[in-house]
mmCIF file of C-alpha atoms and ligand atoms in Angstrom:
data_model
loop_
_atom_site.group_PDB
_atom_site.id
_atom_site.type_symbol
_atom_site.label_atom_id
_atom_site.label_comp_id
_atom_site.label_asym_id
_atom_site.label_seq_id
_atom_site.Cartn_x
_atom_site.Cartn_y
_atom_site.Cartn_z
ATOM 1 C CA MET X 1 47.892 -49.891 78.301
ATOM 2 C CA GLU X 2 44.561 -48.768 76.943
ATOM 3 C CA ILE X 3 44.844 -47.799 73.250
ATOM 4 C CA PHE X 4 44.006 -44.094 73.533
ATOM 5 C CA GLU X 5 46.431 -43.786 76.429
ATOM 6 C CA THR X 6 49.169 -45.380 74.303
ATOM 7 C CA ILE X 7 48.399 -43.053 71.400
ATOM 8 C CA SER X 8 48.135 -39.831 73.384
ATOM 9 C CA GLN X 9 51.055 -40.479 75.728
ATOM 10 C CA ARG X 10 53.584 -41.423 73.041
ATOM 11 C CA ARG X 11 56.159 -38.653 72.686
ATOM 12 C CA SER X 12 59.081 -38.077 70.355
ATOM 13 C CA ILE X 13 62.140 -38.970 72.414
ATOM 14 C CA ARG X 14 65.476 -37.307 71.679
ATOM 15 C CA LEU X 15 67.478 -38.382 74.720
ATOM 16 C CA PHE X 16 68.232 -42.063 75.249
ATOM 17 C CA LYS X 17 69.854 -44.207 77.921
ATOM 18 C CA LYS X 18 72.900 -46.210 76.801
ATOM 19 C CA GLU X 19 71.128 -49.509 77.580
ATOM 20 C CA ASP X 20 70.634 -51.729 74.524
ATOM 21 C CA ILE X 21 67.224 -53.030 73.452
ATOM 22 C CA ASP X 22 66.695 -56.777 73.619
ATOM 23 C CA GLU X 23 66.246 -58.291 70.161
ATOM 24 C CA SER X 24 62.966 -59.934 71.207
ATOM 25 C CA LEU X 25 61.488 -56.473 71.883
ATOM 26 C CA ILE X 26 62.670 -55.180 68.526
ATOM 27 C CA LEU X 27 60.978 -58.141 66.867
ATOM 28 C CA LYS X 28 57.729 -57.393 68.731
ATOM 29 C CA ILE X 29 57.895 -53.806 67.500
ATOM 30 C CA ILE X 30 58.456 -54.984 63.931
ATOM 31 C CA GLN X 31 55.498 -57.369 64.225
ATOM 32 C CA ALA X 32 53.304 -54.355 65.001
ATOM 33 C CA GLY X 33 54.474 -52.879 61.694
ATOM 34 C CA VAL X 34 53.706 -56.117 59.861
ATOM 35 C CA TRP X 35 50.033 -55.826 60.847
ATOM 36 C CA ALA X 36 49.580 -52.306 59.486
ATOM 37 C CA PRO X 37 47.131 -51.820 56.632
ATOM 38 C CA SER X 38 48.623 -51.336 53.149
ATOM 39 C CA ALA X 39 47.250 -50.663 49.675
ATOM 40 C CA GLY X 40 46.241 -54.010 48.152
ATOM 41 C CA ASN X 41 48.008 -55.598 51.134
ATOM 42 C CA LEU X 42 51.239 -55.173 49.166
ATOM 43 C CA GLN X 43 53.259 -54.130 52.257
ATOM 44 C CA SER X 44 55.564 -52.132 50.033
ATOM 45 C CA TRP X 45 58.120 -51.443 52.746
ATOM 46 C CA GLU X 46 61.669 -52.465 53.609
ATOM 47 C CA LEU X 47 63.278 -51.975 57.005
ATOM 48 C CA ILE X 48 66.975 -51.534 57.750
ATOM 49 C CA LEU X 49 68.164 -51.845 61.358
ATOM 50 C CA VAL X 50 71.400 -50.054 62.154
ATOM 51 C CA LYS X 51 73.299 -50.836 65.357
ATOM 52 C CA ASN X 52 76.908 -50.300 64.289
ATOM 53 C CA PRO X 53 78.186 -47.169 66.129
ATOM 54 C CA GLN X 54 80.111 -45.795 63.121
ATOM 55 C CA SER X 55 77.048 -46.171 60.905
ATOM 56 C CA ARG X 56 74.827 -44.490 63.528
ATOM 57 C CA GLN X 57 77.327 -41.629 63.625
ATOM 58 C CA LYS X 58 77.140 -41.326 59.825
ATOM 59 C CA LEU X 59 73.321 -41.360 59.964
ATOM 60 C CA SER X 60 73.433 -38.567 62.508
ATOM 61 C CA GLU X 61 75.719 -36.569 60.196
ATOM 62 C CA ALA X 62 73.324 -37.205 57.286
ATOM 63 C CA ALA X 63 70.601 -35.787 59.547
ATOM 64 C CA TYR X 64 72.500 -32.505 59.892
ATOM 65 C CA MET X 65 74.315 -33.464 63.085
ATOM 66 C CA ARG X 66 71.314 -34.512 65.142
ATOM 67 C CA ASP X 67 73.508 -36.400 67.591
ATOM 68 C CA PHE X 68 70.654 -38.151 69.412
ATOM 69 C CA ILE X 69 70.581 -40.447 66.373
ATOM 70 C CA ALA X 70 74.143 -41.609 67.048
ATOM 71 C CA LYS X 71 73.397 -41.975 70.762
ATOM 72 C CA ALA X 72 70.369 -44.257 70.337
ATOM 73 C CA PRO X 73 71.386 -47.937 70.530
ATOM 74 C CA VAL X 74 69.319 -48.809 67.454
ATOM 75 C CA VAL X 75 68.286 -46.766 64.428
ATOM 76 C CA MET X 76 65.513 -48.118 62.273
ATOM 77 C CA VAL X 77 65.408 -46.917 58.675
ATOM 78 C CA PRO X 78 62.002 -47.567 57.094
ATOM 79 C CA CYS X 79 62.048 -47.448 53.299
ATOM 80 C CA VAL X 80 59.509 -47.746 50.521
ATOM 81 C CA ASN X 81 59.988 -50.349 47.831
ATOM 82 C CA GLN X 82 58.660 -48.463 44.813
ATOM 83 C CA ARG X 83 58.822 -51.556 42.615
ATOM 84 C CA VAL X 84 56.297 -53.425 44.740
ATOM 85 C CA SER X 85 53.600 -50.753 44.785
ATOM 86 C CA GLY X 86 54.469 -49.400 41.320
ATOM 87 C CA ALA X 87 54.059 -52.826 39.693
ATOM 88 C CA ILE X 88 50.355 -52.902 40.556
ATOM 89 C CA TYR X 89 49.376 -49.271 40.929
ATOM 90 C CA GLY X 90 51.825 -47.400 38.642
ATOM 91 C CA ASN X 91 52.586 -43.789 39.580
ATOM 92 C CA ARG X 92 49.952 -43.638 42.289
ATOM 93 C CA GLY X 93 51.589 -46.648 43.909
ATOM 94 C CA VAL X 94 55.067 -45.103 43.700
ATOM 95 C CA GLU X 95 54.166 -41.583 44.769
ATOM 96 C CA LEU X 96 51.336 -42.132 47.207
ATOM 97 C CA TYR X 97 50.416 -45.649 48.315
ATOM 98 C CA SER X 98 53.942 -46.787 49.103
ATOM 99 C CA ILE X 99 54.505 -43.732 51.334
ATOM 100 C CA GLN X 100 51.160 -44.321 53.024
ATOM 101 C CA ASP X 101 51.951 -48.036 53.497
ATOM 102 C CA VAL X 102 55.243 -47.399 55.223
ATOM 103 C CA SER X 103 53.827 -44.523 57.278
ATOM 104 C CA CYS X 104 51.095 -46.785 58.665
ATOM 105 C CA ALA X 105 53.707 -49.406 59.545
ATOM 106 C CA VAL X 106 55.998 -46.856 61.189
ATOM 107 C CA GLU X 107 53.207 -45.387 63.309
ATOM 108 C CA ASN X 108 52.240 -48.892 64.475
ATOM 109 C CA MET X 109 55.874 -49.480 65.439
ATOM 110 C CA LEU X 110 56.175 -46.150 67.297
ATOM 111 C CA LEU X 111 53.087 -47.030 69.318
ATOM 112 C CA MET X 112 54.218 -50.587 70.027
ATOM 113 C CA ALA X 113 57.628 -49.304 71.123
ATOM 114 C CA HIS X 114 55.964 -46.837 73.478
ATOM 115 C CA ALA X 115 53.757 -49.575 74.928
ATOM 116 C CA LEU X 116 56.953 -51.539 75.652
ATOM 117 C CA GLY X 117 58.631 -48.557 77.339
ATOM 118 C CA ILE X 118 60.915 -47.787 74.390
ATOM 119 C CA GLY X 119 61.267 -44.256 73.050
ATOM 120 C CA THR X 120 61.442 -43.321 69.362
ATOM 121 C CA CYS X 121 61.539 -40.241 67.179
ATOM 122 C CA TRP X 122 60.523 -40.003 63.534
ATOM 123 C CA VAL X 123 63.278 -37.976 61.846
ATOM 124 C CA GLY X 124 62.428 -36.793 58.361
ATOM 125 C CA ALA X 125 65.136 -34.160 57.894
ATOM 126 C CA PHE X 126 68.144 -35.908 56.383
ATOM 127 C CA ASP X 127 70.217 -35.950 53.233
ATOM 128 C CA GLU X 128 68.640 -38.810 51.342
ATOM 129 C CA GLN X 129 71.612 -39.461 49.079
ATOM 130 C CA GLU X 130 74.006 -39.745 52.038
ATOM 131 C CA VAL X 131 71.705 -42.276 53.688
ATOM 132 C CA ARG X 132 71.272 -44.201 50.448
ATOM 133 C CA ASP X 133 75.048 -44.355 49.930
ATOM 134 C CA LEU X 134 75.652 -45.542 53.487
ATOM 135 C CA LEU X 135 72.926 -48.205 53.462
ATOM 136 C CA LYS X 136 73.465 -49.277 49.841
ATOM 137 C CA THR X 137 69.793 -49.088 48.923
ATOM 138 C CA PRO X 138 68.923 -49.880 45.289
ATOM 139 C CA SER X 139 67.377 -47.042 43.223
ATOM 140 C CA TYR X 140 63.806 -48.276 43.804
ATOM 141 C CA VAL X 141 64.190 -48.462 47.590
ATOM 142 C CA ARG X 142 63.749 -45.011 49.145
ATOM 143 C CA PRO X 143 64.544 -44.326 52.807
ATOM 144 C CA VAL X 144 61.692 -42.243 54.215
ATOM 145 C CA ALA X 145 62.717 -41.726 57.837
ATOM 146 C CA LEU X 146 65.374 -42.350 60.442
ATOM 147 C CA VAL X 147 63.881 -43.700 63.663
ATOM 148 C CA PRO X 148 66.312 -43.776 66.592
ATOM 149 C CA MET X 149 65.092 -46.099 69.346
ATOM 150 C CA GLY X 150 66.151 -46.584 72.942
ATOM 151 C CA TYR X 151 65.073 -46.355 76.547
ATOM 152 C CA PRO X 152 63.958 -42.747 77.176
ATOM 153 C CA ASP X 153 66.153 -40.501 79.315
ATOM 154 C CA GLU X 154 63.648 -37.643 79.216
ATOM 155 C CA LYS X 155 59.909 -37.171 79.665
ATOM 156 C CA PRO X 156 58.914 -34.399 77.270
ATOM 157 C CA TYR X 157 55.875 -32.274 77.972
ATOM 158 C CA PRO X 158 53.156 -33.007 75.351
ATOM 159 C CA PRO X 159 53.357 -30.441 72.527
ATOM 160 C CA PRO X 160 50.007 -28.730 71.863
ATOM 161 C CA ARG X 161 47.612 -30.101 69.270
ATOM 162 C CA ARG X 162 45.160 -28.271 67.011
ATOM 163 C CA ASP X 163 41.588 -28.050 68.197
ATOM 164 C CA VAL X 164 39.344 -30.453 66.342
ATOM 165 C CA ASP X 165 37.081 -27.501 65.419
ATOM 166 C CA ASP X 166 40.028 -25.987 63.588
ATOM 167 C CA PHE X 167 40.320 -28.816 61.013
ATOM 168 C CA LEU X 168 37.046 -30.703 61.049
ATOM 169 C CA HIS X 169 34.724 -29.901 58.176
ATOM 170 C CA PHE X 170 31.211 -31.187 57.721
ATOM 171 C CA GLU X 171 29.990 -32.180 54.287
ATOM 172 C CA LYS X 172 32.217 -29.632 52.440
ATOM 173 C CA TYR X 173 35.512 -27.866 53.063
HETATM 174 C C1 FMN I 201 56.988 -36.807 58.940
HETATM 175 C C2 FMN I 201 57.661 -36.404 60.237
HETATM 176 C C3 FMN I 201 58.917 -35.829 60.187
HETATM 177 C C4 FMN I 201 59.567 -35.475 61.375
HETATM 178 N N1 FMN I 201 60.840 -35.009 61.305
HETATM 179 C C5 FMN I 201 61.510 -34.718 62.447
HETATM 180 C C6 FMN I 201 62.878 -34.308 62.381
HETATM 181 O O1 FMN I 201 63.478 -34.218 61.312
HETATM 182 N N2 FMN I 201 63.509 -34.058 63.559
HETATM 183 C C7 FMN I 201 62.899 -34.178 64.771
HETATM 184 O O2 FMN I 201 63.539 -33.956 65.803
HETATM 185 N N3 FMN I 201 61.588 -34.583 64.868
HETATM 186 C C8 FMN I 201 60.882 -34.848 63.737
HETATM 187 N N4 FMN I 201 59.580 -35.299 63.807
HETATM 188 C C9 FMN I 201 58.905 -35.416 65.119
HETATM 189 C C10 FMN I 201 57.952 -34.240 65.348
HETATM 190 O O3 FMN I 201 58.696 -33.084 65.646
HETATM 191 C C11 FMN I 201 56.964 -34.576 66.496
HETATM 192 O O4 FMN I 201 56.220 -35.726 66.156
HETATM 193 C C12 FMN I 201 55.992 -33.437 66.784
HETATM 194 O O5 FMN I 201 56.669 -32.293 67.235
HETATM 195 C C13 FMN I 201 54.947 -33.826 67.845
HETATM 196 O O6 FMN I 201 55.568 -34.261 69.036
HETATM 197 P P1 FMN I 201 55.273 -35.726 69.642
HETATM 198 O O7 FMN I 201 55.730 -36.736 68.619
HETATM 199 O O8 FMN I 201 56.074 -35.799 70.915
HETATM 200 O O9 FMN I 201 53.807 -35.816 69.900
HETATM 201 C C14 FMN I 201 58.916 -35.656 62.630
HETATM 202 C C15 FMN I 201 57.650 -36.249 62.664
HETATM 203 C C16 FMN I 201 57.039 -36.641 61.485
HETATM 204 C C17 FMN I 201 55.694 -37.348 61.547
#
């Protein structure tokens, strides 16, 4: 797949086939995350893979009953490790760089998954404390998204995008 095609044709998928994803494909997807840029190359992320059906059900409840999370065979939970980025960059590392680091890695993984025929959806709306309790994350490890993954059972129409003219500014805002 040509890169712009991969980028523009990726869609958020919220309906998955039951079929499991081979571990080798999951590892390829994770490798795409590994090669993301990060502030000071600190790679201040952690990644939790959830396959257990009861845990997926609990994640879906933490996400206000979005049941496509429970129905995906794998749910990836990207987290920031605030200690890693904070140790070098202080508050800016904790509040900004670590979020940017993990976001770059997640986007790489969404694109790699799409290139391999696997659907994903970045879910940001969830009760953070419920997810933390379930996944036993230490205080400095913050889950930033739930990413259900599986073979797509839908082909969503591309949602509209803003015109470039609407947000592009030259020289000054
Ligand atoms: C930070 C972030 C949070 C999101 N949170 C949710 C969410 O809670 N639930 C959901 O169904 N989709 C969520 N999405 C997916 C967006 O709805 C989706 O990316 C957007 O509508 C554009 O559609 P596309 O991904 O198919 O291009 C989120 C995406 C991002 C980047």
